[in-house]
Amino acid sequence: MIFSDYLSLFGAEALLTGLALLIIVLGLFMKNKNLMGCLSLAGLAVSMYLVMAADQTKGAVFYGTMQIDALSQFFKLVFVTVALIVVIAGLSRYKNHPGQDEFYGLLLLATVGMMVVASSMDLISLFIGFELASLATYALAAFDREKQNLEAAMKYFIFGSVSSALMLFGFSLLYGLTGTTLISGIADAGLADMGPVTLIALLFVIAGFGFKMALVPFHMWAPDTYTGAPTLVTAFLAAGSKKMGFVAAFKVVLIALIALRMEWYMAFAILAAITMTLGNLVAVWQNNVKRILAYSSVAYAGYIAIAFVVVGAAAGQIDGFSIAANGLAGGLLLILAHAFMKTGAFVAAAVVAYMALSDGKDNPDDIEHYAGLGHRAPITAFCMLICLFSLSGIPPTAGFVGKFVLFGSAIDAGLVWLAVLAILNSALSLYYYLRIIKYMYVNEPAGGKISEPKGYVLALVVALVGVLGIGFFPQVFVDLAYRAAEVLLL
Amino acid sequence: MISNPISLMIAVPLIAMVVAFMTKTRSQARIVALIGSLVPLAISLQMFMEFDKTSEIMQFVESYDWVPSLGVKYTVGVDGIGLPLVLLSTIVSILVVVYAWGENTRPNQFFALLLLNEVGVLGVFTALDFFLFYIFWEIVLIPMYFLIGIWGGPRKDYSAIKFFIYTHVASLVMLLSIFALYFTYRTPAGGRTFDMLTLIQATSDSTLFSPMLVNVIFLGLLFGFLVKMPAVPFHTWLPDAHVEAPTAGSVILAALLLKMGGYGLFRVIVPMMPNVSEHYVTLMAIIGVVSILYGAFLALSQKDIKKMVAYSSVSHMGYVLLGAGAFTWLSVQGAMFQQFSHGLITCVLFMSAGTIGHTAGTRIIPELGGLADRMPKFAVLMMMGFLASLGLPGMCGFIAEFTVLTGSYATLPVYTLIVIFGGIVVTAGYHLWAMQKVMFGPILKKYLDLHDPHSYELLSMSILVFLIVYFGVNPAPIMDIMGVAAEQLIEGPVMTLAQMGVV
């Protein structure tokens, strides 16, 4: 294989890695670092193009440890998009900030790590990508160097390290059992006949990924970290890094461990049910908007986990393949939708925090500061409104399309109880989203109109276009999701 | 002859909504709203003229692929069930804009939301694809939430959220049933479809839909529609929403949003009735009768005239359910006409309550008295509305209720007699009592300097009263199309669009 072949497959990753290193080195010498944001933006835009251009390619490299297919491209698209929106907002947030080169450098490295996970077909390369993304985000979580940032980052780091350890232990058991780290190799090794030790491996793998996906009971770090971290980093964590957990879990659980279907199927059903219910119930009582969004993120992990259950339940049924494909496509659509709407919502929260801080208020994320936002910052409020409606699954938005396909597939798979629970949860979540909306549009404004920073506005508009684009023209995205789903099932 | 009239009718208020939202002053906003609702009215009248009134097939059908891999299409069309309600929606929408001509608080948002609401209801009454239907069904919640939440009364926060979540849960239950239909049925080509008529027709195929399954699906759909109507015991969101909503919001809520539930009955429930358990007829009859009686008694006991009117809606919508449950040609036709006539009458009632509220400063019946002395024109219009609502012959309410009761007697004699002997007297009672106390008798001193309300309020009420009397004397133009549709519902299986030859 010659170099140019690699380039067409891994051009995006190579570009971003080079760019990240370049930015860090340049940052040492340059006084005015505002250029860095523009460089990252350009780099991300080009890599987005490269990812989309390689949409139809399929190929394995590095001795089969990395694979380019519809699934990997789907997730890379999600990661690059989230990074892109965050960088656009960062242009305003970290303008003239002395350490902004580090912010962009770390963000790009984290994105590369996630993209590596998306293509990995081997436990080792998957783990390396995982760690690259995690280490970069640990540092990012403390980026503003305030007390709450440090606490958030510390918590994130400790929980993250434990989860890596658990995951690695699970991997080592799998390697010991099967003698290979290739995911396809493990799938062919006949794990089902290997006795109870496979269950221990399964347990550790699920626990390790569960932390990243923020499934209850492994979610404890998420609300604290999401609340404490700088808001743009939170957006990146909730919308990007969490999805890395999902793609890794999809690959390992649905391909490598498919033989243990009966074992993980029920586990995921219970995890999904508990996660969405707990996330939504706790969110109802919060007054800090970032915390509300954090718990809604936990709830979303529960919804997306339904995809695992559907795949598990579908095997062995007539039409099993199409049921499973439906469920996975629904999960993927919801992941894509969540990336847009959660990033949008967090960026809007960042605008409000910026506004509250410039008003000299403590506690910048308190829901009180959203009073009259529709009047004070109309664009932010409107984008937040659409993102919140999308999160609660009101049509015609991205969140509705995702939930529609996913919950529908649960019914198709015969999991009526799970679908009913998910739908009731969806209705419950409406309560706390409506509460924010009420503050924004019904309550009297607490101050005058503010000028919304341009970077934030642009980021919000990109998110809004994504949310409504998927809502109004679902066909393209549904096709993408189905093609990606089929990779996992074939 | 306009091509794609339905899409145009939905698109115009949608665009006008965006424009109205951007406007800076009240006068700009209301002009945009007026134009944005005048165009759909013109289109719907044109459609009414061109509509083939003797044919039971779908007309003005448009169908485009939207999400082919999920079997979702953008399909719209109207028949005798949908067209009268489309007409009602466009008439009511423009009259509400006229009535709210003097709105001062955030007028651009107010009129934009009225237009968005029109988009939603028109979509519901014309959509022929469950996906599309559900989208419009849910869109309607958004403007109403804001109308209550921003312009509402003292307990607006509670009412707005209760309204949204209560009806949203009901929609979700309906959605579950839609999923069950969707996943059970496969098109001859092996694909899936959300086409409403195809799926409803398919429920008669007992090899595909087991009796158990079809009964459960039916129950879920029925629940979704009953909450929207609303029928006792799922009516508790309604009084809260109505009392707190601004007058324009109440009018739309009662005249159009409740009709969505009734429309669901005729479009989905009635065609499925031959395929489900007979116990559902009893269930619908009982809920219908209880709604009529309980709603009437609750109305009788209210002190707030707006709350009284709200409960009278529960009572009147009970007739729709009774007529649909009785499943005779006449009763179904009457129930459809009850929807249309209640839509007109309740507008007058809520406008009256709203006008009394903002001129006299209170809506509490015992605190009012003798207003007719100072508000003679208003008193005439309000009296006409109240008489129509209690079912005075010569007005459209009488025709509708008379037809429902006559038609229902054939299959549900006991229930019908209970309504006749229990409900009608009470209904007359609370209307006359309220009217007597509020309007007539000696005028109270504190009301001596009142005068007739703004001319735009009177204008919009008088147009409604004119229509009420007109359709009371000459119901044929509307009733005939309903009759054709009702006959088709009772006699034949549902025809799909392909069988009708319209796509």
Coordinates of N, CA, C and O in Angstrom, one line a residue, chain A residues 319 322 326 385 389 394-396 400 404-405 408-409 411-412 420 423 427 430-431 434 437-438 441-443 471-472 474-475 478-479 482, chain B residues 66-70 106 109 131 134-135 138-139 142 145-146 149-150 156-157 161 164-165 168-169 172 175-176 179-180 183 186 192 194:
Chain A
D319 N -37.1 -11.6 10.4 CA -36.8 -10.2 10.1 C -35.8 -9.6 11.1 O -35.7 -8.4 11.3
S322 N -33.6 -6.7 9.9 CA -34.1 -5.4 9.7 C -34.5 -4.7 11.0 O -34.4 -3.5 11.1
N326 N -32.9 -1.3 12.2 CA -33.7 -0.2 12.6 C -33.3 0.4 13.9 O -33.2 1.6 14.1
L385 N -34.3 27.6 22.2 CA -35.6 27.1 22.2 C -35.8 25.9 21.3 O -36.3 24.8 21.6
F389 N -36.7 22.1 22.3 CA -37.8 21.3 21.7 C -37.3 20.0 21.1 O -37.9 19.0 21.2
I394 N -40.0 17.1 20.2 CA -41.2 17.7 19.5 C -40.8 17.9 18.0 O -39.8 18.4 17.7
P395 N -41.7 17.4 17.1 CA -41.4 17.5 15.7 C -41.5 19.0 15.2 O -42.2 19.8 15.9
P396 N -41.0 19.3 14.1 CA -40.1 18.5 13.2 C -38.6 18.9 13.5 O -38.1 19.8 12.9
F400 N -36.7 14.6 17.3 CA -37.9 13.8 17.0 C -37.6 12.7 16.1 O -38.0 11.5 16.3
F404 N -38.1 8.9 17.1 CA -39.1 8.2 16.4 C -38.6 6.9 15.9 O -39.2 5.9 16.1
V405 N -37.5 6.9 15.2 CA -36.9 5.7 14.7 C -36.5 4.7 15.8 O -36.9 3.5 15.7
G408 N -39.6 3.5 17.9 CA -40.4 2.6 17.0 C -39.7 1.2 16.9 O -40.4 0.2 16.9
S409 N -38.4 1.2 16.7 CA -37.7 -0.1 16.5 C -37.9 -0.9 17.8 O -37.9 -2.2 17.7
I411 N -40.5 -1.1 19.7 CA -41.8 -1.7 19.5 C -41.7 -2.9 18.5 O -42.3 -4.0 18.8
D412 N -41.0 -2.6 17.4 CA -40.9 -3.6 16.4 C -40.2 -4.9 17.0 O -40.5 -6.0 16.6
V420 N -42.5 2.1 26.0 CA -43.5 2.9 26.8 C -42.7 3.7 27.8 O -43.0 4.9 28.0
I423 N -41.0 6.6 26.2 CA -41.9 7.6 25.8 C -42.4 8.4 27.0 O -42.5 9.6 27.0
A427 N -41.8 12.4 27.9 CA -42.8 13.4 28.3 C -42.4 14.1 29.6 O -42.6 15.3 29.8
L430 N -40.0 16.8 29.1 CA -40.6 18.1 28.6 C -40.7 19.1 29.8 O -40.6 20.3 29.6
Y431 N -41.0 18.6 31.0 CA -41.2 19.5 32.1 C -40.0 20.4 32.3 O -40.2 21.6 32.4
L434 N -39.4 22.8 29.3 CA -40.4 23.8 29.3 C -40.1 24.9 30.4 O -40.4 26.1 30.2
I437 N -37.6 27.1 28.9 CA -38.3 27.9 27.9 C -39.2 29.0 28.6 O -39.2 30.2 28.1
K438 N -39.8 28.6 29.6 CA -40.7 29.6 30.3 C -39.8 30.8 30.8 O -40.2 31.9 30.6
Y441 N -38.9 33.0 27.7 CA -39.8 33.8 27.0 C -41.0 34.4 27.8 O -41.6 35.3 27.3
V442 N -41.3 33.8 28.9 CA -42.4 34.3 29.7 C -42.0 35.3 30.7 O -42.6 36.4 30.9
N443 N -40.9 35.0 31.4 CA -40.5 35.9 32.5 C -40.0 37.2 32.0 O -39.5 37.4 30.9
G471 N -34.4 17.5 10.9 CA -35.8 17.4 11.2 C -36.6 17.5 9.9 O -37.5 16.7 9.7
F472 N -36.2 18.4 9.0 CA -37.0 18.6 7.8 C -36.6 17.6 6.6 O -37.4 17.3 5.8
P474 N -34.9 14.3 6.7 CA -34.3 13.2 7.4 C -33.7 12.2 6.5 O -32.8 11.4 6.9
Q475 N -34.2 12.2 5.2 CA -33.8 11.1 4.3 C -32.3 10.8 4.2 O -31.8 9.7 4.4
V478 N -31.0 9.5 7.5 CA -31.5 8.1 7.8 C -30.7 7.1 7.0 O -30.3 6.1 7.4
D479 N -30.4 7.5 5.7 CA -29.6 6.6 4.9 C -28.2 6.4 5.4 O -27.7 5.3 5.5
Y482 N -28.5 4.1 8.4 CA -28.7 2.7 8.0 C -27.4 2.0 7.5 O -27.1 0.9 7.8
Chain B
W66 N -41.1 11.8 1.1 CA -40.4 12.6 2.0 C -39.2 11.9 2.6 O -38.1 12.2 2.4
V67 N -39.5 10.8 3.3 CA -38.4 9.9 3.8 C -38.7 8.5 3.2 O -39.3 7.7 3.9
P68 N -38.3 8.3 2.0 CA -38.7 7.0 1.4 C -38.3 5.8 2.2 O -39.0 4.8 2.3
S69 N -37.1 5.8 2.8 CA -36.6 4.6 3.5 C -37.5 4.3 4.7 O -37.4 3.2 5.2
L70 N -38.2 5.2 5.2 CA -39.1 4.9 6.3 C -40.6 4.8 5.9 O -41.5 4.6 6.7
R106 N -46.5 42.5 23.3 CA -45.7 41.8 22.4 C -46.5 41.4 21.1 O -46.7 40.2 20.8
Q109 N -45.2 38.8 18.4 CA -45.2 37.4 18.8 C -46.6 36.8 18.9 O -46.8 35.7 18.5
F131 N -47.2 10.1 9.9 CA -46.0 10.9 10.3 C -46.3 12.4 10.3 O -46.1 13.1 11.2
Y134 N -48.9 13.4 12.8 CA -48.4 13.6 14.1 C -47.6 14.8 14.3 O -47.6 15.5 15.3
I135 N -46.8 15.2 13.3 CA -46.0 16.4 13.3 C -46.9 17.6 13.5 O -46.7 18.4 14.4
E138 N -48.5 17.8 16.9 CA -47.7 18.3 18.0 C -47.3 19.8 17.9 O -47.1 20.4 18.8
I139 N -47.2 20.2 16.6 CA -46.8 21.6 16.4 C -47.9 22.5 17.1 O -47.5 23.6 17.6
I142 N -47.2 24.1 20.5 CA -46.2 25.1 20.8 C -46.9 26.5 20.9 O -46.7 27.2 21.9
Y145 N -49.0 26.8 24.0 CA -48.3 26.9 25.2 C -47.8 28.3 25.5 O -48.0 28.9 26.6
F146 N -47.3 29.0 24.4 CA -46.8 30.3 24.6 C -48.0 31.3 24.8 O -47.9 32.3 25.5
G149 N -48.9 30.8 28.3 CA -47.8 31.2 29.2 C -47.5 32.7 29.2 O -47.1 33.2 30.2
I150 N -47.5 33.3 28.1 CA -47.1 34.7 28.0 C -48.3 35.7 28.3 O -48.2 36.6 29.1
K156 N -50.9 31.2 35.0 CA -50.6 30.8 33.7 C -49.5 29.8 33.6 O -49.5 28.9 32.8
D157 N -48.5 29.9 34.5 CA -47.4 28.9 34.5 C -47.8 27.5 34.6 O -47.5 26.6 33.8
I161 N -48.0 24.6 31.5 CA -47.2 23.4 31.5 C -48.2 22.2 31.6 O -48.0 21.1 31.0
F164 N -49.6 21.5 28.2 CA -48.6 20.9 27.2 C -48.3 19.4 27.6 O -48.4 18.6 26.7
I165 N -48.0 19.2 28.9 CA -47.6 17.8 29.2 C -48.8 16.8 29.1 O -48.6 15.7 28.6
H168 N -49.5 16.2 25.6 CA -48.3 15.6 24.9 C -48.3 14.1 25.3 O -48.0 13.2 24.4
V169 N -48.6 13.7 26.5 CA -48.6 12.3 26.9 C -49.6 11.6 26.1 O -49.4 10.5 25.6
L172 N -48.4 10.9 22.7 CA -47.4 9.8 22.7 C -48.1 8.4 22.8 O -47.6 7.5 22.1
L175 N -49.1 7.8 19.5 CA -48.0 7.5 18.6 C -47.6 6.0 18.8 O -47.2 5.3 17.8
L176 N -47.7 5.4 20.0 CA -47.4 4.0 20.2 C -48.3 3.2 19.3 O -47.9 2.2 18.7
F179 N -47.2 3.3 15.8 CA -46.1 2.4 15.6 C -46.5 1.0 15.4 O -46.0 0.3 14.5
A180 N -47.5 0.6 16.2 CA -48.0 -0.8 16.1 C -48.6 -1.0 14.8 O -48.4 -2.1 14.1
F183 N -45.6 -1.1 12.1 CA -44.7 -2.3 12.1 C -45.5 -3.6 11.7 O -44.9 -4.5 11.3
R186 N -47.3 -4.5 6.1 CA -46.3 -4.3 5.0 C -47.0 -4.1 3.7 O -48.0 -4.8 3.4
R192 N -42.6 -0.5 4.2 CA -43.5 0.0 5.2 C -44.1 1.3 4.8 O -43.6 2.0 3.9
F194 N -46.6 4.8 6.2 CA -47.4 5.6 7.2 C -48.7 6.1 6.7 O -49.4 6.9 7.3

